[in-house]
Amino acid sequence: MKKKQQHPGGGADPWPHGAPMGGAPPGLGSWKRRVPLLPFLRFSLRDYGFCTATLLVFCLGSLLYQLSGGPPRFLLDLRQYLGNSTYLDDHGPPPSKVLPFPSQVVYNRVGKCGSRTVVLLLRILSEKHGFNLVTSDIHNKTRLTKNEQMELIKNISTAEQPYLFTRHVHFLNFSRFGGDQPVYINIIRDPVNRFLSNYFFRRFGDWRGEQNHMIRTPSMRQEERYLDINECILENYPECSNPRLFYIIPYFCGQHPRCREPGEWALERAKLNVNENFLLVGILEELEDVLLLLERFLPHYFKGVLSIYKDPEHRKLGNMTVTVKKTVPSPEAVQILYQRMRYEYEFYHYVKEQFHLLKRKFGLKSHVSKPPLRPHFFIPTPLETEEPIDDEEQDDEKWLEDIYKR
């Protein structure tokens, strides 16, 4: 019986019918010894089928996302951040980046609460920090229809980010219309002070002179322009009674018709929106602390704002614009105002308490001492501060020429 040919390395010859063309590879013995050390190279039919199916799914997925508009968003953003993106030619404009800070901010400024000062600062800061400051030419339309809300939200949402939109408008619920809810900020002031500033500014304007303001309010009759503030309040003229006095709360309550009706429903809804949608609601009487907190919360927008606000040149220009012919109503008239504005004051004190709590968390001390409990006959002290006030009807560009008014 013929014996099997033995290989020099031991065992049966791997090529019993002769070596392949070209001869056996060198180191055959060592190659054979390594085979048992690589068991994962041995595939079963099931493993082969699994690998094939995985590769097929991957290929199909790659084809589908390319047909759907290109690579996944996170890959596009990654390539954009790395600075070597070449996908623009194939996929059009890049998606907006997800910024590491709030990139959508809305300042739905309350009239006569210092917003002209803040908007001036924002114009300076937008040039300094490069964010998109979006303003509006509409100054006296705060209540919107459903279609107007949808159109405004669409216009705001499509603005280049990071943006800060500012306008006199009651709170808008972006999520109701399918938009991303932005970060809200605002500032309010003592309700009686705000009312008096509005009352006299509408009639007599500021340092530019009474004649100038008469041109801006030609429809106001002379008897109305010179109407004594006490008579307006005590005789219950429309301008000095509800719903005209119910002014601040709707900016936080929203566009619902009940938000314009003085009562608990609007008050509680306004508080809820402050807690859920507003990053900060400041108090004008403590404007420097408001700016300091804004600088800490939104540094990409407000970094350096306090130093700009404290600049002597800005202070000097601000002191030139003071509402003229302001007078203080009698204690009786002020008491009546307070009673008519009780919901406004409840909201004001709620916001003030929240603001002071926030200040304490950041180690800031309030400039005013803790007020005692208010008696039933509490009378607010109007005109005790000299903070800037706002004119919601004045054109922004014209206002820039006059800097800002107190």
JSON list of N, CA and C in Angstrom, two decimals, residues 357-384:
[
{"chain": "A", "resi": 357, "resn": "LEU", "atom": "N", "xyz": [-35.64, 87.83, 44.39]},
{"chain": "A", "resi": 357, "resn": "LEU", "atom": "CA", "xyz": [-35.18, 86.47, 44.68]},
{"chain": "A", "resi": 357, "resn": "LEU", "atom": "C", "xyz": [-34.04, 86.09, 43.73]},
{"chain": "A", "resi": 358, "resn": "LEU", "atom": "N", "xyz": [-34.17, 86.45, 42.47]},
{"chain": "A", "resi": 358, "resn": "LEU", "atom": "CA", "xyz": [-33.13, 86.16, 41.49]},
{"chain": "A", "resi": 358, "resn": "LEU", "atom": "C", "xyz": [-31.85, 86.93, 41.82]},
{"chain": "A", "resi": 359, "resn": "LYS", "atom": "N", "xyz": [-32.00, 88.15, 42.26]},
{"chain": "A", "resi": 359, "resn": "LYS", "atom": "CA", "xyz": [-30.83, 88.95, 42.63]},
{"chain": "A", "resi": 359, "resn": "LYS", "atom": "C", "xyz": [-30.09, 88.32, 43.81]},
{"chain": "A", "resi": 360, "resn": "ARG", "atom": "N", "xyz": [-30.84, 87.82, 44.78]},
{"chain": "A", "resi": 360, "resn": "ARG", "atom": "CA", "xyz": [-30.20, 87.20, 45.94]},
{"chain": "A", "resi": 360, "resn": "ARG", "atom": "C", "xyz": [-29.43, 85.95, 45.54]},
{"chain": "A", "resi": 361, "resn": "LYS", "atom": "N", "xyz": [-29.97, 85.20, 44.58]},
{"chain": "A", "resi": 361, "resn": "LYS", "atom": "CA", "xyz": [-29.27, 84.00, 44.13]},
{"chain": "A", "resi": 361, "resn": "LYS", "atom": "C", "xyz": [-27.93, 84.33, 43.50]},
{"chain": "A", "resi": 362, "resn": "PHE", "atom": "N", "xyz": [-27.83, 85.52, 42.93]},
{"chain": "A", "resi": 362, "resn": "PHE", "atom": "CA", "xyz": [-26.58, 85.94, 42.29]},
{"chain": "A", "resi": 362, "resn": "PHE", "atom": "C", "xyz": [-25.77, 86.87, 43.19]},
{"chain": "A", "resi": 363, "resn": "GLY", "atom": "N", "xyz": [-26.18, 86.99, 44.45]},
{"chain": "A", "resi": 363, "resn": "GLY", "atom": "CA", "xyz": [-25.41, 87.79, 45.38]},
{"chain": "A", "resi": 363, "resn": "GLY", "atom": "C", "xyz": [-25.56, 89.28, 45.23]},
{"chain": "A", "resi": 364, "resn": "LEU", "atom": "N", "xyz": [-26.65, 89.73, 44.62]},
{"chain": "A", "resi": 364, "resn": "LEU", "atom": "CA", "xyz": [-26.88, 91.16, 44.44]},
{"chain": "A", "resi": 364, "resn": "LEU", "atom": "C", "xyz": [-27.83, 91.65, 45.52]},
{"chain": "A", "resi": 365, "resn": "LYS", "atom": "N", "xyz": [-27.51, 92.79, 46.10]},
{"chain": "A", "resi": 365, "resn": "LYS", "atom": "CA", "xyz": [-28.36, 93.36, 47.13]},
{"chain": "A", "resi": 365, "resn": "LYS", "atom": "C", "xyz": [-29.31, 94.38, 46.50]},
{"chain": "A", "resi": 366, "resn": "SER", "atom": "N", "xyz": [-30.55, 94.35, 46.93]},
{"chain": "A", "resi": 366, "resn": "SER", "atom": "CA", "xyz": [-31.52, 95.31, 46.42]},
{"chain": "A", "resi": 366, "resn": "SER", "atom": "C", "xyz": [-31.18, 96.70, 46.89]},
{"chain": "A", "resi": 367, "resn": "HIS", "atom": "N", "xyz": [-31.46, 97.67, 46.04]},
{"chain": "A", "resi": 367, "resn": "HIS", "atom": "CA", "xyz": [-31.18, 99.06, 46.38]},
{"chain": "A", "resi": 367, "resn": "HIS", "atom": "C", "xyz": [-32.21, 99.64, 47.33]},
{"chain": "A", "resi": 368, "resn": "VAL", "atom": "N", "xyz": [-33.33, 98.94, 47.45]},
{"chain": "A", "resi": 368, "resn": "VAL", "atom": "CA", "xyz": [-34.39, 99.43, 48.33]},
{"chain": "A", "resi": 368, "resn": "VAL", "atom": "C", "xyz": [-34.59, 98.44, 49.45]},
{"chain": "A", "resi": 369, "resn": "SER", "atom": "N", "xyz": [-34.98, 98.94, 50.60]},
{"chain": "A", "resi": 369, "resn": "SER", "atom": "CA", "xyz": [-35.22, 98.06, 51.74]},
{"chain": "A", "resi": 369, "resn": "SER", "atom": "C", "xyz": [-36.54, 97.34, 51.55]},
{"chain": "A", "resi": 370, "resn": "LYS", "atom": "N", "xyz": [-36.70, 96.25, 52.26]},
{"chain": "A", "resi": 370, "resn": "LYS", "atom": "CA", "xyz": [-37.93, 95.46, 52.15]},
{"chain": "A", "resi": 370, "resn": "LYS", "atom": "C", "xyz": [-39.11, 96.29, 52.61]},
{"chain": "A", "resi": 371, "resn": "PRO", "atom": "N", "xyz": [-40.12, 96.46, 51.75]},
{"chain": "A", "resi": 371, "resn": "PRO", "atom": "CA", "xyz": [-41.25, 97.31, 52.13]},
{"chain": "A", "resi": 371, "resn": "PRO", "atom": "C", "xyz": [-42.10, 96.63, 53.18]},
{"chain": "A", "resi": 372, "resn": "PRO", "atom": "N", "xyz": [-42.73, 97.43, 54.03]},
{"chain": "A", "resi": 372, "resn": "PRO", "atom": "CA", "xyz": [-43.64, 96.85, 55.02]},
{"chain": "A", "resi": 372, "resn": "PRO", "atom": "C", "xyz": [-44.89, 96.33, 54.33]},
{"chain": "A", "resi": 373, "resn": "LEU", "atom": "N", "xyz": [-45.67, 95.57, 55.08]},
{"chain": "A", "resi": 373, "resn": "LEU", "atom": "CA", "xyz": [-46.93, 95.08, 54.53]},
{"chain": "A", "resi": 373, "resn": "LEU", "atom": "C", "xyz": [-47.82, 96.25, 54.15]},
{"chain": "A", "resi": 374, "resn": "ARG", "atom": "N", "xyz": [-48.44, 96.16, 52.98]},
{"chain": "A", "resi": 374, "resn": "ARG", "atom": "CA", "xyz": [-49.24, 97.27, 52.48]},
{"chain": "A", "resi": 374, "resn": "ARG", "atom": "C", "xyz": [-50.61, 97.28, 53.15]},
{"chain": "A", "resi": 375, "resn": "PRO", "atom": "N", "xyz": [-50.98, 98.38, 53.77]},
{"chain": "A", "resi": 375, "resn": "PRO", "atom": "CA", "xyz": [-52.33, 98.46, 54.34]},
{"chain": "A", "resi": 375, "resn": "PRO", "atom": "C", "xyz": [-53.36, 98.61, 53.22]},
{"chain": "A", "resi": 376, "resn": "HIS", "atom": "N", "xyz": [-54.59, 98.51, 53.57]},
{"chain": "A", "resi": 376, "resn": "HIS", "atom": "CA", "xyz": [-55.67, 98.61, 52.60]},
{"chain": "A", "resi": 376, "resn": "HIS", "atom": "C", "xyz": [-55.67, 99.97, 51.92]},
{"chain": "A", "resi": 377, "resn": "PHE", "atom": "N", "xyz": [-55.23, 101.00, 52.65]},
{"chain": "A", "resi": 377, "resn": "PHE", "atom": "CA", "xyz": [-55.26, 102.36, 52.10]},
{"chain": "A", "resi": 377, "resn": "PHE", "atom": "C", "xyz": [-53.90, 102.76, 51.55]},
{"chain": "A", "resi": 378, "resn": "PHE", "atom": "N", "xyz": [-53.08, 101.74, 51.18]},
{"chain": "A", "resi": 378, "resn": "PHE", "atom": "CA", "xyz": [-51.74, 102.03, 50.66]},
{"chain": "A", "resi": 378, "resn": "PHE", "atom": "C", "xyz": [-51.82, 102.98, 49.47]},
{"chain": "A", "resi": 379, "resn": "ILE", "atom": "N", "xyz": [-50.94, 103.98, 49.47]},
{"chain": "A", "resi": 379, "resn": "ILE", "atom": "CA", "xyz": [-50.86, 104.92, 48.36]},
{"chain": "A", "resi": 379, "resn": "ILE", "atom": "C", "xyz": [-49.46, 104.83, 47.78]},
{"chain": "A", "resi": 380, "resn": "PRO", "atom": "N", "xyz": [-49.31, 104.40, 46.53]},
{"chain": "A", "resi": 380, "resn": "PRO", "atom": "CA", "xyz": [-47.98, 104.38, 45.92]},
{"chain": "A", "resi": 380, "resn": "PRO", "atom": "C", "xyz": [-47.45, 105.79, 45.75]},
{"chain": "A", "resi": 381, "resn": "THR", "atom": "N", "xyz": [-46.16, 105.93, 45.71]},
{"chain": "A", "resi": 381, "resn": "THR", "atom": "CA", "xyz": [-45.54, 107.25, 45.60]},
{"chain": "A", "resi": 381, "resn": "THR", "atom": "C", "xyz": [-45.09, 107.46, 44.16]},
{"chain": "A", "resi": 382, "resn": "PRO", "atom": "N", "xyz": [-45.88, 108.10, 43.34]},
{"chain": "A", "resi": 382, "resn": "PRO", "atom": "CA", "xyz": [-45.53, 108.28, 41.94]},
{"chain": "A", "resi": 382, "resn": "PRO", "atom": "C", "xyz": [-44.40, 109.28, 41.76]},
{"chain": "A", "resi": 383, "resn": "LEU", "atom": "N", "xyz": [-43.72, 109.15, 40.64]},
{"chain": "A", "resi": 383, "resn": "LEU", "atom": "CA", "xyz": [-42.67, 110.08, 40.24]},
{"chain": "A", "resi": 383, "resn": "LEU", "atom": "C", "xyz": [-41.52, 110.15, 41.23]},
{"chain": "A", "resi": 384, "resn": "GLU", "atom": "N", "xyz": [-41.28, 109.06, 41.99]},
{"chain": "A", "resi": 384, "resn": "GLU", "atom": "CA", "xyz": [-40.18, 109.10, 42.94]},
{"chain": "A", "resi": 384, "resn": "GLU", "atom": "C", "xyz": [-38.87, 108.66, 42.31]}
]
